[in-house]
mmCIF file with all atom_site columns, C-alpha atoms in Angstrom:
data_model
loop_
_atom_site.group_PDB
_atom_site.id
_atom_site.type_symbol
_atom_site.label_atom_id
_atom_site.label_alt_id
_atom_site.label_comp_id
_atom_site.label_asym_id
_atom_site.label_entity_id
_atom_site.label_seq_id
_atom_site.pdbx_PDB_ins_code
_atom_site.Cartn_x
_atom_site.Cartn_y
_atom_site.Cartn_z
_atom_site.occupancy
_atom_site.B_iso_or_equiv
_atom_site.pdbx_formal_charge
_atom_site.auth_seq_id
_atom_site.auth_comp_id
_atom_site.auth_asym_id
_atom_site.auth_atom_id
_atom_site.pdbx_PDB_model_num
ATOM 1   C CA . UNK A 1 1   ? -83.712  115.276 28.324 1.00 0.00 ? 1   UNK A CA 1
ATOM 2   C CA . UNK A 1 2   ? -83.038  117.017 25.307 1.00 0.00 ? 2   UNK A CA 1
ATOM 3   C CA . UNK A 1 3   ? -84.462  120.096 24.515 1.00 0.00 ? 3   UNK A CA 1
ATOM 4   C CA . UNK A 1 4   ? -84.775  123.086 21.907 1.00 0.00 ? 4   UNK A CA 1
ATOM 5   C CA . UNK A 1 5   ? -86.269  126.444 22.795 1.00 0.00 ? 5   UNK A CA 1
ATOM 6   C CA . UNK A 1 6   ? -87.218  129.248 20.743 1.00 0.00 ? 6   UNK A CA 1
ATOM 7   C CA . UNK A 1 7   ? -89.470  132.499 21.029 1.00 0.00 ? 7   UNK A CA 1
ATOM 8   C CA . UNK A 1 8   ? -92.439  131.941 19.773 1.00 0.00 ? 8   UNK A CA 1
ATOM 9   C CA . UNK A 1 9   ? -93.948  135.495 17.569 1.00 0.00 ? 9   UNK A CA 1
ATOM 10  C CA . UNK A 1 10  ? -91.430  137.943 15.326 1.00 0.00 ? 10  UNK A CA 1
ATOM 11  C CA . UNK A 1 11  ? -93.178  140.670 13.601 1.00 0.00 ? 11  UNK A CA 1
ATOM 12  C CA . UNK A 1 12  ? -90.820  143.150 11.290 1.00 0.00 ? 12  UNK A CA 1
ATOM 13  C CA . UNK A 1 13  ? -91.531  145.566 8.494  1.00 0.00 ? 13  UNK A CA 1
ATOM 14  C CA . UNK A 1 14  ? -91.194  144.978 4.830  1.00 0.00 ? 14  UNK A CA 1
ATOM 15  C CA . UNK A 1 15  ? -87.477  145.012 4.112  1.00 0.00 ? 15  UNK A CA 1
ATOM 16  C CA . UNK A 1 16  ? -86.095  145.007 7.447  1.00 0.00 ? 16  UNK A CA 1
ATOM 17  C CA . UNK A 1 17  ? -83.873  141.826 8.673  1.00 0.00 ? 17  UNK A CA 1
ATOM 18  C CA . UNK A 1 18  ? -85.454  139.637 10.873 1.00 0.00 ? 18  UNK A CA 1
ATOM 19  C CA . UNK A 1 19  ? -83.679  137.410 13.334 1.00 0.00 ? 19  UNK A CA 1
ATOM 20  C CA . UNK A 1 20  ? -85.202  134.377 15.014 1.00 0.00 ? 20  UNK A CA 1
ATOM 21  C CA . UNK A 1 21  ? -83.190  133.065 17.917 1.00 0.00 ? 21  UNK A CA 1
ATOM 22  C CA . UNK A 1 22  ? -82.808  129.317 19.491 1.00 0.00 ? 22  UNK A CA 1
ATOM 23  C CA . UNK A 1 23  ? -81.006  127.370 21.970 1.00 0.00 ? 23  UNK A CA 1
ATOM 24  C CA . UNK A 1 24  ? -80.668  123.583 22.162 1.00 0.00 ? 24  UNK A CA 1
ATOM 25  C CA . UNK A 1 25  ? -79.164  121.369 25.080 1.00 0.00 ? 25  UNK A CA 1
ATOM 26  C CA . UNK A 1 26  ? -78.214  118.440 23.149 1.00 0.00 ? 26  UNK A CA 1
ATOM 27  C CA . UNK A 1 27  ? -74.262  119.508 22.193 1.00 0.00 ? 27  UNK A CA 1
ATOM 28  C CA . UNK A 1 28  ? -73.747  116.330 20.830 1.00 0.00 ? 28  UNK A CA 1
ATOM 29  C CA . UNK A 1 29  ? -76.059  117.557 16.827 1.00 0.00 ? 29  UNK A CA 1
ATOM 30  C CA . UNK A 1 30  ? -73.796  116.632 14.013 1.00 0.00 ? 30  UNK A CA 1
ATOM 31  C CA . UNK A 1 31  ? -76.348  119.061 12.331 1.00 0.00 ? 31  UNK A CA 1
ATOM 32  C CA . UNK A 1 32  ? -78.461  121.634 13.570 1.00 0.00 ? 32  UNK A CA 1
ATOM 33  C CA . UNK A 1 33  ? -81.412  122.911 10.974 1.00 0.00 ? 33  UNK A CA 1
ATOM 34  C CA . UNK A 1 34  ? -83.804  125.198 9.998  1.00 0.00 ? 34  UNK A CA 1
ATOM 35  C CA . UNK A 1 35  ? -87.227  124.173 8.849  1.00 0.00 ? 35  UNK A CA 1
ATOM 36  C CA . UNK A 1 36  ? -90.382  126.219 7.560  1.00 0.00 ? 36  UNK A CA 1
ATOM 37  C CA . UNK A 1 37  ? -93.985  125.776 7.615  1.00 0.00 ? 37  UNK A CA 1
ATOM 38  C CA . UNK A 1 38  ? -96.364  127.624 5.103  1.00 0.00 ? 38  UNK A CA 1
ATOM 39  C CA . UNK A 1 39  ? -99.602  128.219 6.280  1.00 0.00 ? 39  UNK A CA 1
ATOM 40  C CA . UNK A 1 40  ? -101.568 124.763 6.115  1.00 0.00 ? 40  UNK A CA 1
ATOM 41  C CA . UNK A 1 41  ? -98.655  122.674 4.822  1.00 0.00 ? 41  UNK A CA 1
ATOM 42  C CA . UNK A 1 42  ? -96.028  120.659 6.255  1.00 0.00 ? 42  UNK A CA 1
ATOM 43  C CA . UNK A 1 43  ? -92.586  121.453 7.232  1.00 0.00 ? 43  UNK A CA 1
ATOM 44  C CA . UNK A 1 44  ? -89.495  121.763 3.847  1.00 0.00 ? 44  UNK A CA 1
ATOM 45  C CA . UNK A 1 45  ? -86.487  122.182 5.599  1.00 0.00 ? 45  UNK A CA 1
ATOM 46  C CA . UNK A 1 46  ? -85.131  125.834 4.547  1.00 0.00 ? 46  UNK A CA 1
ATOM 47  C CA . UNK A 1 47  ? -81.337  125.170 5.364  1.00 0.00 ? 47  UNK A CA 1
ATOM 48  C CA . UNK A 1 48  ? -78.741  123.589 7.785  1.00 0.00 ? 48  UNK A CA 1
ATOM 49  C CA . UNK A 1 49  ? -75.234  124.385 8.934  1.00 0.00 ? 49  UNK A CA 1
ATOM 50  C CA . UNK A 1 50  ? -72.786  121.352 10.331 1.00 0.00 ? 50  UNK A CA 1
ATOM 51  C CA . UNK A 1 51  ? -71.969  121.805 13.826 1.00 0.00 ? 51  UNK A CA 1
ATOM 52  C CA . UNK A 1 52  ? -67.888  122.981 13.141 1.00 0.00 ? 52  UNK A CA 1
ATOM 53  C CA . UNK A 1 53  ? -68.825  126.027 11.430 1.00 0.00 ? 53  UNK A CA 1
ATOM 54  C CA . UNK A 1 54  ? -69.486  129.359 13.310 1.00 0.00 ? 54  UNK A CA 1
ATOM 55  C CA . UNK A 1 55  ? -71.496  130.850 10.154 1.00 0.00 ? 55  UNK A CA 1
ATOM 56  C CA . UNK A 1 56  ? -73.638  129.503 6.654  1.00 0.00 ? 56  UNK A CA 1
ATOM 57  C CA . UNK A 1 57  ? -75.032  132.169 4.137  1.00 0.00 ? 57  UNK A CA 1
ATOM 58  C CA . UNK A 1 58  ? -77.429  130.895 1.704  1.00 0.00 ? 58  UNK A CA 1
ATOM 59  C CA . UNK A 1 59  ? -78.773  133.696 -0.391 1.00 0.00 ? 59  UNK A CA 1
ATOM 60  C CA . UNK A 1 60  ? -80.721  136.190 2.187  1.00 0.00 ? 60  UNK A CA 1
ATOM 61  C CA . UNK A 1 61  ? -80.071  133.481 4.629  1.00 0.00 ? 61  UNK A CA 1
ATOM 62  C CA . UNK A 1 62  ? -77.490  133.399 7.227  1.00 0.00 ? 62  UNK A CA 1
ATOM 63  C CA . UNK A 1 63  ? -77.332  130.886 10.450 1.00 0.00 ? 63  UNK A CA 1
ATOM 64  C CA . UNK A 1 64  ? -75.168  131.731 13.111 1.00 0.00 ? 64  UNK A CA 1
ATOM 65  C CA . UNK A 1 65  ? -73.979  128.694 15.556 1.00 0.00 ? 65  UNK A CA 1
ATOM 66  C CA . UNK A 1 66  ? -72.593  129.698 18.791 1.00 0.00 ? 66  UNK A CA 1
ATOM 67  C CA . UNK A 1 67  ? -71.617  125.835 20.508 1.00 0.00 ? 67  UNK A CA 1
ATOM 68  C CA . UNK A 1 68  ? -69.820  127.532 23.487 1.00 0.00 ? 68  UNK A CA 1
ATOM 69  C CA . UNK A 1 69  ? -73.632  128.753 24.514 1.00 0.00 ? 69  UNK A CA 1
ATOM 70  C CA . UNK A 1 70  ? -75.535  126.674 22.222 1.00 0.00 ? 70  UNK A CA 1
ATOM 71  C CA . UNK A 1 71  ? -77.120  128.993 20.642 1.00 0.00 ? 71  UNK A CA 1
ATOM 72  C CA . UNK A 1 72  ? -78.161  128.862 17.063 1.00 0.00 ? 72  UNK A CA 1
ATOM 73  C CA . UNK A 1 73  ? -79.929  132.000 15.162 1.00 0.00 ? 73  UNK A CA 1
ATOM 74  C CA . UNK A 1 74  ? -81.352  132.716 11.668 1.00 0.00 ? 74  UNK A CA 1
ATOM 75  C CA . UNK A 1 75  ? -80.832  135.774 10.346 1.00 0.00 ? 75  UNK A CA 1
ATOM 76  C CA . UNK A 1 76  ? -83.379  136.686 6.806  1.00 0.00 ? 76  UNK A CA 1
ATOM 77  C CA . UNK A 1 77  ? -82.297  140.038 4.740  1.00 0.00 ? 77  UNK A CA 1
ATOM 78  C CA . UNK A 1 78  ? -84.704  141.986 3.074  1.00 0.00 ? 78  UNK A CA 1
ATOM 79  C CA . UNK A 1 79  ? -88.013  140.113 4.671  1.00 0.00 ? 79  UNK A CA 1
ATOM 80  C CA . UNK A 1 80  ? -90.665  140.057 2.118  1.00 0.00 ? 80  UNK A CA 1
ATOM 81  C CA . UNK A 1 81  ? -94.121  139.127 3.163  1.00 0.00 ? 81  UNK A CA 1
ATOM 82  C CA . UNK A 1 82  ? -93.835  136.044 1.658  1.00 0.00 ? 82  UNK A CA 1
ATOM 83  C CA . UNK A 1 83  ? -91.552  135.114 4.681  1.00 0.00 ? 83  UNK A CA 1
ATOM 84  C CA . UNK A 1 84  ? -94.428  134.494 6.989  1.00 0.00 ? 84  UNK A CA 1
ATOM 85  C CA . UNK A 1 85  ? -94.601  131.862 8.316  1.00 0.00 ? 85  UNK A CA 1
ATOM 86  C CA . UNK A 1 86  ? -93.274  129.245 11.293 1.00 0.00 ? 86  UNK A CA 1
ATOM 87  C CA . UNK A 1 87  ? -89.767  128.709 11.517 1.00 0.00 ? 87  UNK A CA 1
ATOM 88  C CA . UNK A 1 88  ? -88.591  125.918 13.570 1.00 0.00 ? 88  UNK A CA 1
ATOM 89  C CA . UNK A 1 89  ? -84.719  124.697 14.614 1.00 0.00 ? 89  UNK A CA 1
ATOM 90  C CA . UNK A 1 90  ? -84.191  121.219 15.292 1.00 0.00 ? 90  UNK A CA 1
ATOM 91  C CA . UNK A 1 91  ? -81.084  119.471 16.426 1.00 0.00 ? 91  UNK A CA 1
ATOM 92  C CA . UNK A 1 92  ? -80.231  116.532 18.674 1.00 0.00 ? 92  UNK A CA 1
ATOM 93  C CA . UNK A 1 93  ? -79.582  113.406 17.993 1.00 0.00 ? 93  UNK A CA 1
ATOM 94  C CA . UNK A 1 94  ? -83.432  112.215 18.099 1.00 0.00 ? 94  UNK A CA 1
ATOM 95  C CA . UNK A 1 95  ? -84.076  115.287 15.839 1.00 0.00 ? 95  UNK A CA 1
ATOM 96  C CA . UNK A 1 96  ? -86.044  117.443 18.698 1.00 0.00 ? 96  UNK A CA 1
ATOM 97  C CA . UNK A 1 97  ? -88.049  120.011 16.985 1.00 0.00 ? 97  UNK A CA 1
ATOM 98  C CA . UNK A 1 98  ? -88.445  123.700 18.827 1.00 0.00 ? 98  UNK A CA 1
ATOM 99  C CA . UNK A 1 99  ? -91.880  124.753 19.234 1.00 0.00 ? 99  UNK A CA 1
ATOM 100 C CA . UNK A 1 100 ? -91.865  127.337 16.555 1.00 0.00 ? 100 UNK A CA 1
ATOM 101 C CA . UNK A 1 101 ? -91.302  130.701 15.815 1.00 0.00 ? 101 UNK A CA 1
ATOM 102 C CA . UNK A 1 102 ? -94.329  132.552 14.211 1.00 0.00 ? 102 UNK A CA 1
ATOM 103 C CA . UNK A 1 103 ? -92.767  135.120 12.208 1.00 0.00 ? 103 UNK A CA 1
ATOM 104 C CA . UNK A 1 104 ? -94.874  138.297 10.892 1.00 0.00 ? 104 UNK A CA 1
ATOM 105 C CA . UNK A 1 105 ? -94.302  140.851 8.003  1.00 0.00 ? 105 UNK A CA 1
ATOM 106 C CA . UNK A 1 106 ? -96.121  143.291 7.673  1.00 0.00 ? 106 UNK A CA 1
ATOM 107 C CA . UNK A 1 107 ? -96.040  145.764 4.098  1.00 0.00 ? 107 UNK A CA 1
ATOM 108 C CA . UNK B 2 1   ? -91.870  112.313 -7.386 1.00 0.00 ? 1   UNK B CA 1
ATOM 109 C CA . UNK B 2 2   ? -95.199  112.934 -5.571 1.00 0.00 ? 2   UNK B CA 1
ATOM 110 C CA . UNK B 2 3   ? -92.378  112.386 -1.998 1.00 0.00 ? 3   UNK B CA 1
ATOM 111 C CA . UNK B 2 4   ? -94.644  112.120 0.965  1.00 0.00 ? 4   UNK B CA 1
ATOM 112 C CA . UNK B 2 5   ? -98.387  111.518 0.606  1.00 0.00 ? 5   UNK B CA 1
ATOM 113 C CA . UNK B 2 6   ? -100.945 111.185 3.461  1.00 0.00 ? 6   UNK B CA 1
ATOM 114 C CA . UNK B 2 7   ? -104.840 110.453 3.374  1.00 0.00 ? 7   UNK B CA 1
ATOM 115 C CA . UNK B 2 8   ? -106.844 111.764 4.613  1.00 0.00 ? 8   UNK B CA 1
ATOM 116 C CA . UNK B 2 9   ? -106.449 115.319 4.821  1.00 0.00 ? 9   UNK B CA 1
ATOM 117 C CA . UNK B 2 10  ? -109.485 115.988 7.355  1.00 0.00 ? 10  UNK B CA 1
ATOM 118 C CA . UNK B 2 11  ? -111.271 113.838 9.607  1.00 0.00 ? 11  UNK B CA 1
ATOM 119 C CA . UNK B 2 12  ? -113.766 114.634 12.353 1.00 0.00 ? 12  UNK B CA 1
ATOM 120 C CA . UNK B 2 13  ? -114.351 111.322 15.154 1.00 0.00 ? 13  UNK B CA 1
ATOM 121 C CA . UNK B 2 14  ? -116.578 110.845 17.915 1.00 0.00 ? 14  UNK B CA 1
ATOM 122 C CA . UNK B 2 15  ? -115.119 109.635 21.013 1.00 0.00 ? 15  UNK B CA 1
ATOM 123 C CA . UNK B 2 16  ? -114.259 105.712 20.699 1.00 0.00 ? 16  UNK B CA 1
ATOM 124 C CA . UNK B 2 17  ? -114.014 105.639 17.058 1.00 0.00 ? 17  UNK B CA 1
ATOM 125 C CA . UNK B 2 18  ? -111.185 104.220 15.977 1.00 0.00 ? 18  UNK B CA 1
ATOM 126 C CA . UNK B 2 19  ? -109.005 105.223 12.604 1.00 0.00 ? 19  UNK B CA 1
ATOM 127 C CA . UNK B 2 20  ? -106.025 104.406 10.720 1.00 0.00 ? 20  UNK B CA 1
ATOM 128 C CA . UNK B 2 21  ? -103.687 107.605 9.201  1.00 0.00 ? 21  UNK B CA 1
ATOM 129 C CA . UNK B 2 22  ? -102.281 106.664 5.954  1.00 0.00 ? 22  UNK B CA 1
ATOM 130 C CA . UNK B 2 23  ? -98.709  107.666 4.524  1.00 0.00 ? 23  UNK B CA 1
ATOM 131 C CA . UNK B 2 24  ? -96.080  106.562 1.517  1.00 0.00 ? 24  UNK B CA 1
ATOM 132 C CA . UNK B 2 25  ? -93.390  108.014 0.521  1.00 0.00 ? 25  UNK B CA 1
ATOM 133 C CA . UNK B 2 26  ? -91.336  107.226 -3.480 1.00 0.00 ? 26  UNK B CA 1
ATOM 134 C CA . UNK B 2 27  ? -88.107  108.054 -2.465 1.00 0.00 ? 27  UNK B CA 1
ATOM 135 C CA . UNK B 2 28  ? -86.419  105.320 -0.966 1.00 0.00 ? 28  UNK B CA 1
ATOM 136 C CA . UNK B 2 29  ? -86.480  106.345 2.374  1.00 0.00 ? 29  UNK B CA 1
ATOM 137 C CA . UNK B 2 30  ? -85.894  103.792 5.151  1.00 0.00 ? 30  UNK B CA 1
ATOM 138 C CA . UNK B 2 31  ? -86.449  105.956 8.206  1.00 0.00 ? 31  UNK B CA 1
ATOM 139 C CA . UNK B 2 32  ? -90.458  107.438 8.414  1.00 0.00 ? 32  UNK B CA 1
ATOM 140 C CA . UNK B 2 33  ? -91.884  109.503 11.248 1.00 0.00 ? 33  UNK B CA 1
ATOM 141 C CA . UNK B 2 34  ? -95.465  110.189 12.786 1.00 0.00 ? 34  UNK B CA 1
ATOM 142 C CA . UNK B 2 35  ? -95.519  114.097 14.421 1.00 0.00 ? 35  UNK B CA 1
ATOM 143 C CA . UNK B 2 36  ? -98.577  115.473 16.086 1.00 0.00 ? 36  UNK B CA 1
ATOM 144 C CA . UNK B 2 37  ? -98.509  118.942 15.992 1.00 0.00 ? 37  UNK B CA 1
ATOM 145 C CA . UNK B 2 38  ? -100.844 120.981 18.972 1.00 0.00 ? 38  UNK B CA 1
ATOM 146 C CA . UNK B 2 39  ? -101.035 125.067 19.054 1.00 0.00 ? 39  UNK B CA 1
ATOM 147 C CA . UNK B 2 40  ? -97.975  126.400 21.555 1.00 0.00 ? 40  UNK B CA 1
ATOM 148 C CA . UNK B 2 41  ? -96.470  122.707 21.792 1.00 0.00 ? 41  UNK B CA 1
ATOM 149 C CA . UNK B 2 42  ? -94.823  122.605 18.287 1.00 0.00 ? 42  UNK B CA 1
ATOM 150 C CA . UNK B 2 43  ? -94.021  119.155 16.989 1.00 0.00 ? 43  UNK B CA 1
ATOM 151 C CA . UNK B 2 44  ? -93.967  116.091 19.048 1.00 0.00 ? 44  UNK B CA 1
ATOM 152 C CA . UNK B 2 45  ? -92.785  112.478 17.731 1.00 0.00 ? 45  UNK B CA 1
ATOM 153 C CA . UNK B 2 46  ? -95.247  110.029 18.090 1.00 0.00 ? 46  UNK B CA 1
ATOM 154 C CA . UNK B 2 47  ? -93.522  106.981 16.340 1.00 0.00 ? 47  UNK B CA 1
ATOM 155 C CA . UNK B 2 48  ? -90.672  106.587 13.958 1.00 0.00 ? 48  UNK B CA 1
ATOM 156 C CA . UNK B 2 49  ? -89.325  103.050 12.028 1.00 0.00 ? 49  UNK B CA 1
ATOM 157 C CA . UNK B 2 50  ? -85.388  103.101 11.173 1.00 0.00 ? 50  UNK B CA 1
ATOM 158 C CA . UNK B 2 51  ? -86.413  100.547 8.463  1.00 0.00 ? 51  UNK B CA 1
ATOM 159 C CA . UNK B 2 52  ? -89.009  97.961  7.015  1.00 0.00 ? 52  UNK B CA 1
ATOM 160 C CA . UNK B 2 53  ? -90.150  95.700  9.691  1.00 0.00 ? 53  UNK B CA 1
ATOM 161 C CA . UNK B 2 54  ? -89.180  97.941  12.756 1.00 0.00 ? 54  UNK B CA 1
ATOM 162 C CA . UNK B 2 55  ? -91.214  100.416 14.925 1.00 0.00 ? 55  UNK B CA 1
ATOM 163 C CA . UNK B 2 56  ? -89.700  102.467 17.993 1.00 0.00 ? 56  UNK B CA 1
ATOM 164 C CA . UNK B 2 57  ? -92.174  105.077 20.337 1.00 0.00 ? 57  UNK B CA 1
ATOM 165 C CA . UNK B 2 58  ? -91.254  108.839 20.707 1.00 0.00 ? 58  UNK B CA 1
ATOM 166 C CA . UNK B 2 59  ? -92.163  111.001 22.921 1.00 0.00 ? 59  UNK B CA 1
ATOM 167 C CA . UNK B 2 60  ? -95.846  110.530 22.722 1.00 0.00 ? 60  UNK B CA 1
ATOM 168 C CA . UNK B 2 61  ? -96.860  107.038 21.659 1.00 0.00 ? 61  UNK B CA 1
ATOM 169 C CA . UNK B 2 62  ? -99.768  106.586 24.476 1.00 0.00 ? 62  UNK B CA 1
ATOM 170 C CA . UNK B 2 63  ? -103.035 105.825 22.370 1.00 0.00 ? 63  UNK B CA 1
ATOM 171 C CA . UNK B 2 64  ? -101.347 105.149 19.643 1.00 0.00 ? 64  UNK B CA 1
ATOM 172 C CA . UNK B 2 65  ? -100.543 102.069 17.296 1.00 0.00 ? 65  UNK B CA 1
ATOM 173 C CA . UNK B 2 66  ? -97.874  101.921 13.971 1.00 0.00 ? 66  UNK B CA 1
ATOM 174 C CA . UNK B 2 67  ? -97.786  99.497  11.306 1.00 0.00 ? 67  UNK B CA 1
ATOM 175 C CA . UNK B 2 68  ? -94.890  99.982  8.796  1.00 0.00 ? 68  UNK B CA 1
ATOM 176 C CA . UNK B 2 69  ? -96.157  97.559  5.977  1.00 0.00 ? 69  UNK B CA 1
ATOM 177 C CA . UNK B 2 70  ? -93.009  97.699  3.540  1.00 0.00 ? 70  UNK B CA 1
ATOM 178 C CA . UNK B 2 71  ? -90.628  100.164 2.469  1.00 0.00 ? 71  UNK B CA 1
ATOM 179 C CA . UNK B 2 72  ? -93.077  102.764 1.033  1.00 0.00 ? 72  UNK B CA 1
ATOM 180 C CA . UNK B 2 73  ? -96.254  103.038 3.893  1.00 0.00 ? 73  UNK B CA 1
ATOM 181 C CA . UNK B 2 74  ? -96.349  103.740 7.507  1.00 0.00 ? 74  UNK B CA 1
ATOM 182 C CA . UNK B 2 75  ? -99.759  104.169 9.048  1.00 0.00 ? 75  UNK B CA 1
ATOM 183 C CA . UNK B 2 76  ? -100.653 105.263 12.287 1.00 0.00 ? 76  UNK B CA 1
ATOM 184 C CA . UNK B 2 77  ? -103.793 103.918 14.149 1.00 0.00 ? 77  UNK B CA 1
ATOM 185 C CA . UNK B 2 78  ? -105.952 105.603 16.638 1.00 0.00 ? 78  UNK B CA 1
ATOM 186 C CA . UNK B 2 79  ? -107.494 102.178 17.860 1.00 0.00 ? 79  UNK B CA 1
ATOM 187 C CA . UNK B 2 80  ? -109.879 104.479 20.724 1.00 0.00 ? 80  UNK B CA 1
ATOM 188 C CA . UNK B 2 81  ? -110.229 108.213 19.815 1.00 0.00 ? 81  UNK B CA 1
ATOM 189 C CA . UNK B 2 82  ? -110.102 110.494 23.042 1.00 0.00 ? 82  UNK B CA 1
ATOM 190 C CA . UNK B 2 83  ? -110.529 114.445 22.610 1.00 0.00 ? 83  UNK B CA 1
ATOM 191 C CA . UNK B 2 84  ? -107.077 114.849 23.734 1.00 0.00 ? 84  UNK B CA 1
ATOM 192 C CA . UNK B 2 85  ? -105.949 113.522 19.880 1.00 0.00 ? 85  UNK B CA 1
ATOM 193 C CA . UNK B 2 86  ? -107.478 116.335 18.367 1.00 0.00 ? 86  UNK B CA 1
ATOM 194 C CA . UNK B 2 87  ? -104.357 117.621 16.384 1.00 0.00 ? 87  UNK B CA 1
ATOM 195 C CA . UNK B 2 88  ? -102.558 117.940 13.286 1.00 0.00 ? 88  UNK B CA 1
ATOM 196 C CA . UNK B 2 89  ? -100.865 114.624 12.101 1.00 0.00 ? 89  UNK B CA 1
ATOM 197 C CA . UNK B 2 90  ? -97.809  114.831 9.823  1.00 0.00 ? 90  UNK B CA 1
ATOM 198 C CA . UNK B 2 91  ? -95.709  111.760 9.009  1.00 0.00 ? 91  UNK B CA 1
ATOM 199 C CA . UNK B 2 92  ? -91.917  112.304 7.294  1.00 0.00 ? 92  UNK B CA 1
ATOM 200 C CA . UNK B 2 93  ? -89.220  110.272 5.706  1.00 0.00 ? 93  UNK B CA 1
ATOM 201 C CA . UNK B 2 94  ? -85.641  111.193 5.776  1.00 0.00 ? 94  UNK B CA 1
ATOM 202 C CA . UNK B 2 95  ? -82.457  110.381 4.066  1.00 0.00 ? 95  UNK B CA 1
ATOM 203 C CA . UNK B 2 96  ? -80.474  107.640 5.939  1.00 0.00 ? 96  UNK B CA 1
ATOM 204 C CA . UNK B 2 97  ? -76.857  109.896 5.478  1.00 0.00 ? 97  UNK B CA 1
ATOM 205 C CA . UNK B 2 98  ? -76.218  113.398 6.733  1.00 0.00 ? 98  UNK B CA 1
ATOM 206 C CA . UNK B 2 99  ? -77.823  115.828 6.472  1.00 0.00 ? 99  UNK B CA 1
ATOM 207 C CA . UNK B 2 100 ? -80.679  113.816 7.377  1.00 0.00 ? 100 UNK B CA 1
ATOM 208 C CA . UNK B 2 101 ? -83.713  116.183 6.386  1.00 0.00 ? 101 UNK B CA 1
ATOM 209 C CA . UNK B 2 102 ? -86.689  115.152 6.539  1.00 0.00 ? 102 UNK B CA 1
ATOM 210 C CA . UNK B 2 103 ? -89.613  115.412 3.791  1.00 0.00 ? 103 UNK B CA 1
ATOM 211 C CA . UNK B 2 104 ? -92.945  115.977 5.283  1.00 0.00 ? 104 UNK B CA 1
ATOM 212 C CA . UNK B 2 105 ? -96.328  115.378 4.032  1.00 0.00 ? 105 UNK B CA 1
ATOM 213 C CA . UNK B 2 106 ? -99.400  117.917 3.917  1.00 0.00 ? 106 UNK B CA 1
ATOM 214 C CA . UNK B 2 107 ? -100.387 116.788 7.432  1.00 0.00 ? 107 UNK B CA 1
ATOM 215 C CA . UNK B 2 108 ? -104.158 115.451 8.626  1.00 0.00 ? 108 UNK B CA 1
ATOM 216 C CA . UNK B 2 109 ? -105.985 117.124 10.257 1.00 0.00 ? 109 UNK B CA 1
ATOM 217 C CA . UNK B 2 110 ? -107.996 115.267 13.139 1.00 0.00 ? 110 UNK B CA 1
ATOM 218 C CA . UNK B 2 111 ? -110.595 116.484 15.333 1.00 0.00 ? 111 UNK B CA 1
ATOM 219 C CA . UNK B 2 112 ? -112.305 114.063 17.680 1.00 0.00 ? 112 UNK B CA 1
ATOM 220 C CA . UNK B 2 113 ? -115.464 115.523 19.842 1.00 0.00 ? 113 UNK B CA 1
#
């Protein structure tokens, strides 16, 4: 079946770029996205990139879509400790959620 | 716009109590979702309705009932609480054109001993 796999902890430094990798099996996502989840809340998707483009920036945000090995990644400049939190990527056409990157900063 | 709303927030169960989750949503959404979420097994679809009227299981319906009552609620019903449904419960709508995203409520947290 469909499936979406992610690592599961980041930790980075204040400042640095973090970079939170995932790979889906379902190539037939019209979309692929990228969701956060504050601590006790629910998920707000953070952004999304159609699946013909190679590369979306949004502000410090950049997603980088590689269909040839299904691979999709988020890339976040200048990490500020307000970053932390889970990230999840979802695609597929039943919307199959990753389990969830936990990502770390530390000042 | 309060968007997704869900009641209760907490809610401890013994073991055979039964329960019904609560959710509406004011934005005119005709798909909703019910997600369980478990540490180290991210989120898992329970139930979803495409629209008023209709009800389709996910990946992990067992134990579960849905009731989507118009356009606005979609509750989810524990109708025998096992241990195993300890979790956190988080129902979404979505738009019904690309890109699809989904709004999600504060979540509920259950915990059944």
């Amino acid at each position: 079946g469909e499936d979406v796999e992610q690592s599961l902890f980041l930790s980075v430094r204040e400042g640095d770029s973090s970079v939170i990798n995932c790979t889906y099996t379902d190539s037939s996502s019209t979309y692929l996205y990228w969701y956060k989840q504050e601590p006790g809340a629910g998920l707000q998707l953070l952004t999304y990139i159609f699946s013909n483009m190679d590369m979306k920036q949004d502000q410090r945000l950049t997603v980088l879509l590689n269909k040839k090995d299904k691979h999709l990644s988020l890339r976040i400049a200048d990490t500020q400790t307000g970053d932390s939190a889970i990230y999840f990527c979802a695609g597929g056409t039943a919307l199959i959620f990753g389990k969830g990157t936990t990502l770390s900063v530390s000042s | 716009n309060a968007g997704v709303t869900q009641t209760p927030k907490f809610q401890v169960l013994k073991t055979g109590q039964s329960m019904t989750l609560q959710c509406a949503q004011d934005m005119n959404h005709n798909s909703m979702y019910w997600y369980r979420q478990d540490p180290g097994m991210g989120l898992r679809l329970i139930y979803y309705s495409a629209s008023e009227g209709t009800t389709d299981k996910g990946e992990v319906p067992n134990g579960y009932n849905v009731s989507r009552l118009n356009k606005r609620e979609f509750s989810l019903r524990l109708e025998s609480a096992a241990p195993s449904q300890t979790s956190v419960y988080f129902c979404a709508s979505s738009e019904d054109r690309h890109p699809y995203e989904q709004y999600f409520g504060p979540g509920t947290r259950l915990t059944v001993t």
